[in-house]
Amino acid sequence: MDIRSSFESLDKKFTSFGGLNGGGITRLLYSDEWSNAVHELKHTLEKEGFEASFDSVGNLKGRIEGSKYPEETIMSGSHIDTVVEGGHLDGQFGVLAALVAMQSLKAEHGQPLRSLEVLALAEEEGSRFPYAFWGSKNFFNLAKSEDVNDIADGEGINFKAAMNNAGFDYRNEDNDYSYIKSFIEVHIEQGKVLETEQKAIGVVNGIVGQKRYTINLKGEANHAGTTPMGLRRDAVVAFSKIATELTDKARTIGDPLVITFGRVDPVPNTVNVVPGEVTFSIDCRHINQEALNDFAKTIDDCIRTVSEQEGVEYDINLWMDEAPTMMDESLVKVVEQAAEQVVGSNDSKMMPSGAGHDSQIFAKYIPTAMLFVPSINGVSHNVTEETNIEDLVKGIEVLKQVLYQLAYEE
Ligand code: HGY
Ligand code: MN
Ligand code: MN
């Protein structure tokens, strides 16, 4: 079985679900594109001899029963959703890499001693609704219906309505995940480290902590011509001061602290009206919990001070607060050795992840490890996201080696 051609044909097929004319994908949770992708993936898994099943929210598993220790399962996968106008590799590569690696192992070595499972998680990005890791958080019984019951997407579509419309619903009983021995996620790096250092494989030792906010500022809409500057309560001016002040502070503190104002919605967003309201997002990350918490305090202080200066009211909604997470040391070692076997020790590097991943949820409950392949120009969350096929194949080969060691060796 040729890994490269298998992956390329699967990638072409699944990129078509939410595929954009200029390349890339928009495949948001519970959208038609998402539904078409997960149902086609189930069909593909079954065609390839996997026992495929959805859980209540739409996480999809494909299983190959082990011959000797079937109760011990080695799992690999990633998320099937994307950001708006994302690339074809973020998430999708990890799902397809797991499928291709397991297909290749089965073709070469027959049935494994331990069971193998491919996992396509319903959602990780938090791109449609203000809730991230819906797939993983249901997998580990963390997600609560009250967290999402009243949230809506940018078009006002209610979360539960979208989920039910796609044929899924809240879980009505807790999932049992005790049967999973290890979880390995393959992912694109989404940064420039591997490309800059000319390494083919990144062995991930830890994942940054993340805080995501939705902030609302309310001032006063008014006439752009007749309202003197001194009498304005301009929400966009307040936002601009907050964004500039926090960006300058983050630059002063330095890497790996990052802060991003990805979404800014002024109201009424009209050329001759002083904007009376603005809703904006903050995404803040650091590998060290204390540093992240310190900057969270800086964010609160800055919003309060600027709002007072500009005469606007503010509301801070911290809707995601994930701690930095270290990967399982012994599993990281297995990944490191597999990388050395496949690409050689000079072509792999131990590194933290600046992007959030499902593995940071998994790592709290089961031994988890990740491996990266390089991103061209470090670009991701962009339709031009790309990785050389040779590097993608190396990533699948390393995963295959890891899965062989975990599932086929005594
Ligand atoms: O935003 C992230 O770090 C991930 O790609 N969801
Ligand atoms: Mn992403
Ligand atoms: Mn991802």
CSV table of C-alpha atoms and ligand atoms in Angstrom, one decimal:
chain,number,residue,atom,x,y,z
A,1,MET,CA,0.0,0.0,0.0
A,2,ASP,CA,1.6,3.3,-1.0
A,3,ILE,CA,1.2,5.8,1.8
A,4,ARG,CA,1.7,8.9,-0.4
A,5,SER,CA,-1.0,8.0,-2.9
A,6,SER,CA,-3.4,6.8,-0.3
A,7,PHE,CA,-3.1,10.1,1.6
A,8,GLU,CA,-3.3,12.3,-1.5
A,9,SER,CA,-6.5,10.7,-2.7
A,10,LEU,CA,-8.1,10.9,0.8
A,11,ASP,CA,-6.9,14.5,1.2
A,12,LYS,CA,-8.4,15.4,-2.2
A,13,LYS,CA,-11.7,13.8,-1.3
A,14,PHE,CA,-12.1,15.4,2.1
A,15,THR,CA,-10.8,18.8,1.1
A,16,SER,CA,-13.8,18.9,-1.2
A,17,PHE,CA,-16.2,19.1,1.8
A,18,GLY,CA,-16.2,22.8,2.5
A,19,GLY,CA,-13.5,23.3,-0.2
A,20,LEU,CA,-13.1,26.9,-1.4
A,21,ASN,CA,-12.6,27.9,-5.0
A,22,GLY,CA,-9.3,29.6,-4.2
A,23,GLY,CA,-8.1,26.5,-2.2
A,24,GLY,CA,-8.5,25.8,1.5
A,25,ILE,CA,-11.6,24.8,3.5
A,26,THR,CA,-14.4,26.3,5.6
A,27,ARG,CA,-15.9,23.4,7.4
A,28,LEU,CA,-17.6,24.6,10.6
A,29,LEU,CA,-19.2,22.4,13.3
A,30,TYR,CA,-22.6,21.0,12.3
A,31,SER,CA,-22.6,22.8,8.9
A,32,ASP,CA,-23.7,20.8,5.8
A,33,GLU,CA,-20.0,20.6,4.7
A,34,TRP,CA,-19.2,19.2,8.1
A,35,SER,CA,-22.0,16.6,8.0
A,36,ASN,CA,-21.0,15.5,4.5
A,37,ALA,CA,-17.4,15.1,5.6
A,38,VAL,CA,-18.1,13.0,8.7
A,39,HIS,CA,-20.6,10.7,7.0
A,40,GLU,CA,-18.2,10.2,4.1
A,41,LEU,CA,-15.5,9.4,6.6
A,42,LYS,CA,-17.7,6.9,8.3
A,43,HIS,CA,-18.4,5.2,4.9
A,44,THR,CA,-14.6,5.3,4.1
A,45,LEU,CA,-13.7,3.7,7.4
A,46,GLU,CA,-16.3,0.9,6.9
A,47,LYS,CA,-15.1,0.3,3.4
A,48,GLU,CA,-11.5,-0.1,4.8
A,49,GLY,CA,-12.6,-2.7,7.3
A,50,PHE,CA,-12.9,-0.5,10.4
A,51,GLU,CA,-15.9,-0.8,12.7
A,52,ALA,CA,-17.1,2.8,12.6
A,53,SER,CA,-19.4,4.6,15.1
A,54,PHE,CA,-20.5,8.1,16.1
A,55,ASP,CA,-21.0,9.2,19.6
A,56,SER,CA,-24.0,11.4,20.4
A,57,VAL,CA,-22.3,14.8,19.5
A,58,GLY,CA,-20.6,13.5,16.3
A,59,ASN,CA,-17.2,12.3,17.3
A,60,LEU,CA,-16.4,9.5,14.9
A,61,LYS,CA,-14.3,6.4,15.7
A,62,GLY,CA,-13.0,3.7,13.4
A,63,ARG,CA,-11.8,0.5,15.2
A,64,ILE,CA,-9.6,-2.5,14.4
A,65,GLU,CA,-10.0,-5.1,17.1
A,66,GLY,CA,-6.8,-6.4,18.6
A,67,SER,CA,-6.1,-10.2,18.5
A,68,LYS,CA,-4.5,-10.7,21.9
A,69,TYR,CA,-5.2,-7.6,24.1
A,70,PRO,CA,-8.4,-6.2,22.4
A,71,GLU,CA,-9.3,-4.4,25.6
A,72,GLU,CA,-6.2,-2.2,25.3
A,73,THR,CA,-6.7,0.5,22.5
A,74,ILE,CA,-4.1,2.7,20.9
A,75,MET,CA,-5.9,5.7,19.4
A,76,SER,CA,-4.8,8.4,16.9
A,77,GLY,CA,-6.6,11.2,15.3
A,78,SER,CA,-7.5,14.9,15.4
A,79,HIS,CA,-10.4,17.3,14.7
A,80,ILE,CA,-12.4,17.4,11.5
A,81,ASP,CA,-13.7,21.0,11.7
A,82,THR,CA,-11.7,24.0,10.4
A,83,VAL,CA,-11.5,27.7,10.9
A,84,VAL,CA,-13.2,30.0,8.4
A,85,GLU,CA,-11.1,30.0,5.2
A,86,GLY,CA,-8.6,27.6,6.8
A,87,GLY,CA,-6.2,25.2,5.2
A,88,HIS,CA,-6.7,21.6,4.2
A,89,LEU,CA,-4.2,20.2,6.8
A,90,ASP,CA,-5.1,21.7,10.3
A,91,GLY,CA,-7.0,18.8,11.9
A,92,GLN,CA,-7.7,16.9,8.7
A,93,PHE,CA,-4.1,15.8,8.3
A,94,GLY,CA,-4.1,14.2,11.7
A,95,VAL,CA,-7.3,12.2,11.0
A,96,LEU,CA,-6.2,11.0,7.6
A,97,ALA,CA,-2.6,10.3,8.8
A,98,ALA,CA,-4.1,8.0,11.4
A,99,LEU,CA,-6.3,6.2,8.9
A,100,VAL,CA,-3.5,5.8,6.3
A,101,ALA,CA,-1.0,4.6,9.0
A,102,MET,CA,-3.4,2.0,10.3
A,103,GLN,CA,-4.4,0.8,6.8
A,104,SER,CA,-0.7,0.4,6.0
A,105,LEU,CA,0.0,-1.5,9.2
A,106,LYS,CA,-2.9,-3.8,8.6
A,107,ALA,CA,-1.8,-4.5,5.0
A,108,GLU,CA,1.8,-5.3,6.1
A,109,HIS,CA,1.3,-6.9,9.5
A,110,GLY,CA,-2.3,-8.1,9.7
A,111,GLN,CA,-4.3,-7.8,12.9
A,112,PRO,CA,-2.6,-5.9,15.8
A,113,LEU,CA,-2.2,-7.4,19.2
A,114,ARG,CA,-3.9,-4.4,20.8
A,115,SER,CA,-6.9,-2.6,19.2
A,116,LEU,CA,-6.3,0.5,17.0
A,117,GLU,CA,-8.8,3.4,16.7
A,118,VAL,CA,-8.9,6.3,14.4
A,119,LEU,CA,-10.7,9.3,15.9
A,120,ALA,CA,-12.2,12.3,14.1
A,121,LEU,CA,-13.2,14.8,16.8
A,122,ALA,CA,-16.3,16.8,15.9
A,123,GLU,CA,-14.9,20.3,16.8
A,124,GLU,CA,-11.7,21.9,18.2
A,125,GLU,CA,-11.4,25.3,16.7
A,126,GLY,CA,-14.2,27.3,18.4
A,127,SER,CA,-14.7,29.0,15.0
A,128,ARG,CA,-18.4,28.8,14.6
A,129,PHE,CA,-19.6,29.1,18.2
A,130,PRO,CA,-17.9,30.7,21.3
A,131,TYR,CA,-17.0,27.2,22.6
A,132,ALA,CA,-13.8,25.3,21.8
A,133,PHE,CA,-12.9,21.6,22.1
A,134,TRP,CA,-16.6,20.5,21.9
A,135,GLY,CA,-15.4,17.1,20.5
A,136,SER,CA,-12.7,16.4,23.2
A,137,LYS,CA,-14.7,17.9,26.0
A,138,ASN,CA,-17.6,15.5,25.3
A,139,PHE,CA,-15.2,12.6,24.8
A,140,PHE,CA,-14.1,13.1,28.5
A,141,ASN,CA,-17.6,14.1,29.8
A,142,LEU,CA,-16.5,17.7,30.5
A,143,ALA,CA,-18.9,19.6,28.2
A,144,LYS,CA,-22.2,20.5,29.8
A,145,SER,CA,-25.3,21.3,27.8
A,146,GLU,CA,-25.8,24.5,29.9
A,147,ASP,CA,-22.4,25.7,28.5
A,148,VAL,CA,-23.8,25.9,24.9
A,149,ASN,CA,-27.6,25.9,25.3
A,150,ASP,CA,-27.9,29.6,24.7
A,151,ILE,CA,-25.0,30.3,22.4
A,152,ALA,CA,-25.3,31.1,18.8
A,153,ASP,CA,-23.1,31.6,15.7
A,154,GLY,CA,-22.4,34.8,13.9
A,155,GLU,CA,-25.7,34.4,12.0
A,156,GLY,CA,-27.7,33.9,15.2
A,157,ILE,CA,-28.2,30.1,14.7
A,158,ASN,CA,-28.5,28.4,18.1
A,159,PHE,CA,-26.0,25.8,19.0
A,160,LYS,CA,-28.5,23.0,19.9
A,161,ALA,CA,-30.6,23.7,16.9
A,162,ALA,CA,-27.5,23.3,14.6
A,163,MET,CA,-26.5,20.1,16.4
A,164,ASN,CA,-30.0,18.6,16.2
A,165,ASN,CA,-30.3,19.7,12.6
A,166,ALA,CA,-27.1,17.7,11.8
A,167,GLY,CA,-28.6,14.7,13.5
A,168,PHE,CA,-26.7,14.8,16.8
A,169,ASP,CA,-27.5,15.7,20.4
A,170,TYR,CA,-26.1,16.1,23.8
A,171,ARG,CA,-24.6,13.0,25.3
A,172,ASN,CA,-27.1,11.2,27.6
A,173,GLU,CA,-24.6,9.1,29.4
A,174,ASP,CA,-20.9,9.4,30.2
A,175,ASN,CA,-18.4,8.1,27.7
A,176,ASP,CA,-16.1,5.3,28.9
A,177,TYR,CA,-12.5,6.1,27.8
A,178,SER,CA,-10.8,3.8,30.3
A,179,TYR,CA,-10.1,1.3,27.4
A,180,ILE,CA,-7.7,3.8,25.7
A,181,LYS,CA,-4.0,3.1,26.5
A,182,SER,CA,-2.5,5.9,24.5
A,183,PHE,CA,-3.5,8.8,22.2
A,184,ILE,CA,-1.1,10.2,19.5
A,185,GLU,CA,-2.0,13.2,17.4
A,186,VAL,CA,-0.2,14.2,14.3
A,187,HIS,CA,-0.5,17.8,13.3
A,188,ILE,CA,1.0,20.5,11.2
A,189,GLU,CA,3.3,22.8,13.3
A,190,GLN,CA,1.4,26.0,12.2
A,191,GLY,CA,4.6,27.9,12.9
A,192,LYS,CA,8.1,28.4,11.4
A,193,VAL,CA,10.4,26.6,13.8
A,194,LEU,CA,10.8,23.3,11.9
A,195,GLU,CA,11.1,25.1,8.5
A,196,THR,CA,13.7,27.6,9.9
A,197,GLU,CA,15.7,24.8,11.6
A,198,GLN,CA,15.2,22.5,8.6
A,199,LYS,CA,13.8,19.7,10.6
A,200,ALA,CA,11.2,17.2,9.3
A,201,ILE,CA,9.6,16.2,12.6
A,202,GLY,CA,8.7,18.0,15.7
A,203,VAL,CA,8.3,15.9,18.9
A,204,VAL,CA,5.9,17.9,21.1
A,205,ASN,CA,6.7,18.0,24.8
A,206,GLY,CA,4.0,20.6,25.9
A,207,ILE,CA,1.1,22.7,24.7
A,208,VAL,CA,0.5,26.3,25.6
A,209,GLY,CA,-2.2,27.5,27.9
A,210,GLN,CA,-4.9,29.6,26.3
A,211,LYS,CA,-7.4,32.2,27.5
A,212,ARG,CA,-10.1,33.4,25.0
A,213,TYR,CA,-12.5,36.3,25.7
A,214,THR,CA,-15.4,38.2,24.2
A,215,ILE,CA,-15.3,41.8,25.3
A,216,ASN,CA,-18.2,44.2,24.8
A,217,LEU,CA,-17.7,48.0,25.1
A,218,LYS,CA,-20.8,50.3,25.2
A,219,GLY,CA,-20.4,54.1,24.6
A,220,GLU,CA,-22.8,56.3,22.7
A,221,ALA,CA,-23.7,56.3,19.0
A,222,ASN,CA,-23.7,59.9,17.8
A,223,HIS,CA,-23.4,62.2,14.8
A,224,ALA,CA,-19.9,62.2,13.3
A,225,GLY,CA,-20.2,65.8,12.3
A,226,THR,CA,-21.9,67.6,15.2
A,227,THR,CA,-20.4,65.8,18.1
A,228,PRO,CA,-17.2,67.5,19.4
A,229,MET,CA,-14.3,65.1,20.1
A,230,GLY,CA,-14.5,66.0,23.8
A,231,LEU,CA,-18.1,64.9,24.1
A,232,ARG,CA,-17.8,61.5,22.5
A,233,ARG,CA,-18.1,58.0,24.1
A,234,ASP,CA,-16.5,56.3,21.2
A,235,ALA,CA,-16.3,52.5,21.7
A,236,VAL,CA,-13.9,52.0,18.8
A,237,VAL,CA,-11.5,54.6,20.1
A,238,ALA,CA,-11.6,52.7,23.5
A,239,PHE,CA,-11.0,49.4,21.7
A,240,SER,CA,-8.1,50.8,19.8
A,241,LYS,CA,-6.4,52.1,22.9
A,242,ILE,CA,-6.9,48.7,24.7
A,243,ALA,CA,-5.5,46.8,21.7
A,244,THR,CA,-2.5,49.1,21.3
A,245,GLU,CA,-1.7,49.1,25.0
A,246,LEU,CA,-2.0,45.3,25.5
A,247,THR,CA,0.0,44.7,22.3
A,248,ASP,CA,2.8,47.0,23.4
A,249,LYS,CA,2.9,45.3,26.9
A,250,ALA,CA,3.0,41.8,25.3
A,251,ARG,CA,5.8,42.8,23.0
A,252,THR,CA,7.7,44.2,26.0
A,253,ILE,CA,7.2,40.9,28.0
A,254,GLY,CA,8.3,39.0,24.9
A,255,ASP,CA,8.0,35.4,23.5
A,256,PRO,CA,6.3,33.1,23.9
A,257,LEU,CA,3.5,35.4,25.2
A,258,VAL,CA,1.0,36.1,22.4
A,259,ILE,CA,-2.2,38.2,22.2
A,260,THR,CA,-4.5,38.4,19.2
A,261,PHE,CA,-7.6,40.6,18.6
A,262,GLY,CA,-9.0,38.4,15.8
A,263,ARG,CA,-12.6,39.6,15.7
A,264,VAL,CA,-13.8,43.2,16.0
A,265,ASP,CA,-17.5,44.1,15.4
A,266,PRO,CA,-18.3,47.8,15.7
A,267,VAL,CA,-21.9,48.9,15.9
A,268,PRO,CA,-23.5,50.5,13.8
A,269,ASN,CA,-20.3,50.2,11.6
A,270,THR,CA,-21.3,53.2,9.6
A,271,VAL,CA,-19.0,55.9,8.2
A,272,ASN,CA,-20.8,59.0,9.6
A,273,VAL,CA,-21.8,57.6,13.0
A,274,VAL,CA,-19.6,57.6,16.2
A,275,PRO,CA,-19.6,53.9,17.1
A,276,GLY,CA,-21.6,53.4,20.2
A,277,GLU,CA,-20.6,49.8,20.7
A,278,VAL,CA,-17.9,47.3,19.8
A,279,THR,CA,-17.6,43.6,20.5
A,280,PHE,CA,-14.1,42.1,20.1
A,281,SER,CA,-12.2,38.9,20.9
A,282,ILE,CA,-8.9,38.3,22.8
A,283,ASP,CA,-6.9,35.2,22.4
A,284,CYS,CA,-4.0,35.1,24.8
A,285,ARG,CA,-1.4,32.2,25.2
A,286,HIS,CA,1.7,31.2,27.1
A,287,ILE,CA,3.4,27.9,28.0
A,288,ASN,CA,3.7,29.0,31.6
A,289,GLN,CA,0.6,29.2,33.7
A,290,GLU,CA,1.8,31.9,36.1
A,291,ALA,CA,2.9,34.2,33.2
A,292,LEU,CA,-0.5,33.6,31.5
A,293,ASN,CA,-2.4,34.4,34.7
A,294,ASP,CA,-0.3,37.6,35.3
A,295,PHE,CA,-1.1,38.8,31.8
A,296,ALA,CA,-4.8,38.0,32.3
A,297,LYS,CA,-4.8,40.4,35.2
A,298,THR,CA,-3.1,43.0,32.9
A,299,ILE,CA,-5.9,42.6,30.4
A,300,ASP,CA,-8.6,43.1,33.1
A,301,ASP,CA,-6.8,46.2,34.5
A,302,CYS,CA,-6.3,47.7,31.0
A,303,ILE,CA,-9.9,47.3,30.0
A,304,ARG,CA,-11.2,48.8,33.2
A,305,THR,CA,-8.8,51.8,33.1
A,306,VAL,CA,-9.4,52.7,29.4
A,307,SER,CA,-13.1,52.2,29.7
A,308,GLU,CA,-13.1,54.7,32.6
A,309,GLN,CA,-11.0,57.2,30.6
A,310,GLU,CA,-13.3,56.9,27.5
A,311,GLY,CA,-16.5,56.9,29.4
A,312,VAL,CA,-17.7,53.4,28.1
A,313,GLU,CA,-19.1,50.5,29.9
A,314,TYR,CA,-17.4,47.1,29.5
A,315,ASP,CA,-18.3,43.4,29.8
A,316,ILE,CA,-15.5,40.8,29.9
A,317,ASN,CA,-16.6,37.2,29.1
A,318,LEU,CA,-13.7,34.7,29.5
A,319,TRP,CA,-15.2,31.7,27.7
A,320,MET,CA,-12.1,29.6,27.3
A,321,ASP,CA,-9.4,29.0,30.0
A,322,GLU,CA,-7.1,26.1,29.2
A,323,ALA,CA,-4.0,25.4,31.2
A,324,PRO,CA,-0.6,24.6,29.6
A,325,THR,CA,-0.3,20.8,29.3
A,326,MET,CA,2.8,18.6,29.2
A,327,MET,CA,2.7,15.4,27.1
A,328,ASP,CA,3.3,11.9,28.6
A,329,GLU,CA,7.1,11.5,29.0
A,330,SER,CA,7.3,7.8,28.2
A,331,LEU,CA,5.1,8.3,25.1
A,332,VAL,CA,7.1,11.3,24.0
A,333,LYS,CA,10.2,9.0,24.2
A,334,VAL,CA,8.4,6.5,21.9
A,335,VAL,CA,7.7,9.2,19.4
A,336,GLU,CA,11.2,10.6,19.6
A,337,GLN,CA,12.7,7.1,19.0
A,338,ALA,CA,10.3,6.5,16.1
A,339,ALA,CA,11.3,9.9,14.6
A,340,GLU,CA,15.0,8.9,14.9
A,341,GLN,CA,14.3,5.6,13.2
A,342,VAL,CA,12.4,7.2,10.3
A,343,VAL,CA,14.1,10.5,9.7
A,344,GLY,CA,17.2,10.3,11.9
A,345,SER,CA,18.0,12.3,15.1
A,346,ASN,CA,19.3,15.3,13.1
A,347,ASP,CA,16.0,15.7,11.4
A,348,SER,CA,13.7,15.9,14.4
A,349,LYS,CA,13.4,18.3,17.3
A,350,MET,CA,11.7,18.4,20.7
A,351,MET,CA,9.5,21.5,21.0
A,352,PRO,CA,6.4,23.1,22.6
A,353,SER,CA,3.2,23.8,20.7
A,354,GLY,CA,2.1,27.4,20.4
A,355,ALA,CA,-1.2,26.2,19.0
A,356,GLY,CA,-3.9,24.6,21.0
A,357,HIS,CA,-4.8,21.0,20.2
A,358,ASP,CA,-7.2,18.3,21.3
A,359,SER,CA,-4.2,16.6,22.9
A,360,GLN,CA,-4.1,19.2,25.6
A,361,ILE,CA,-7.5,17.9,26.7
A,362,PHE,CA,-6.6,14.2,26.2
A,363,ALA,CA,-3.3,14.6,28.1
A,364,LYS,CA,-5.2,15.2,31.3
A,365,TYR,CA,-6.9,11.7,31.2
A,366,ILE,CA,-4.7,9.3,29.1
A,367,PRO,CA,-1.1,9.1,28.1
A,368,THR,CA,-0.8,11.5,25.1
A,369,ALA,CA,1.8,12.6,22.7
A,370,MET,CA,2.0,14.7,19.5
A,371,LEU,CA,4.2,15.0,16.5
A,372,PHE,CA,4.5,17.9,14.1
A,373,VAL,CA,5.3,18.2,10.4
A,374,PRO,CA,6.6,21.6,9.1
A,375,SER,CA,4.3,24.3,7.8
A,376,ILE,CA,5.6,26.2,4.7
A,377,ASN,CA,6.4,29.8,5.8
A,378,GLY,CA,4.8,28.8,9.1
A,379,VAL,CA,1.4,29.8,7.7
A,380,SER,CA,-1.8,28.3,9.0
A,381,HIS,CA,-5.4,29.3,9.6
A,382,ASN,CA,-5.1,30.5,6.0
A,383,VAL,CA,-6.1,29.0,2.7
A,384,THR,CA,-2.5,28.9,1.6
A,385,GLU,CA,-1.6,26.6,4.5
A,386,GLU,CA,0.7,23.9,3.1
A,387,THR,CA,3.3,21.3,3.8
A,388,ASN,CA,5.5,19.5,1.3
A,389,ILE,CA,4.1,16.0,0.6
A,390,GLU,CA,7.4,14.5,1.4
A,391,ASP,CA,7.1,15.9,4.9
A,392,LEU,CA,3.5,14.8,5.2
A,393,VAL,CA,4.6,11.2,4.3
A,394,LYS,CA,7.4,11.3,6.8
A,395,GLY,CA,4.9,12.3,9.5
A,396,ILE,CA,2.7,9.4,8.6
A,397,GLU,CA,5.7,7.0,8.6
A,398,VAL,CA,6.7,8.1,12.1
A,399,LEU,CA,3.1,7.7,13.3
A,400,LYS,CA,3.1,4.2,11.7
A,401,GLN,CA,6.3,3.3,13.5
A,402,VAL,CA,4.8,4.6,16.8
A,403,LEU,CA,1.6,2.6,16.3
A,404,TYR,CA,3.5,-0.5,15.3
A,405,GLN,CA,5.5,-0.4,18.5
A,406,LEU,CA,2.4,0.3,20.7
A,407,ALA,CA,-0.1,-2.1,19.0
A,408,TYR,CA,1.9,-4.9,17.4
A,409,GLU,CA,4.8,-5.5,19.9
A,410,GLU,CA,4.2,-7.5,23.1
B,1,HGY,O1,-6.2,28.2,17.8
B,1,HGY,C1,-5.5,27.2,17.8
B,1,HGY,O2,-4.4,27.2,18.5
B,1,HGY,C2,-5.9,25.9,17.2
B,1,HGY,O3,-5.5,25.9,15.9
B,1,HGY,N1,-7.3,25.7,17.3
B,2,MN,MN,-6.5,25.4,14.1
B,3,MN,MN,-5.7,22.0,14.8
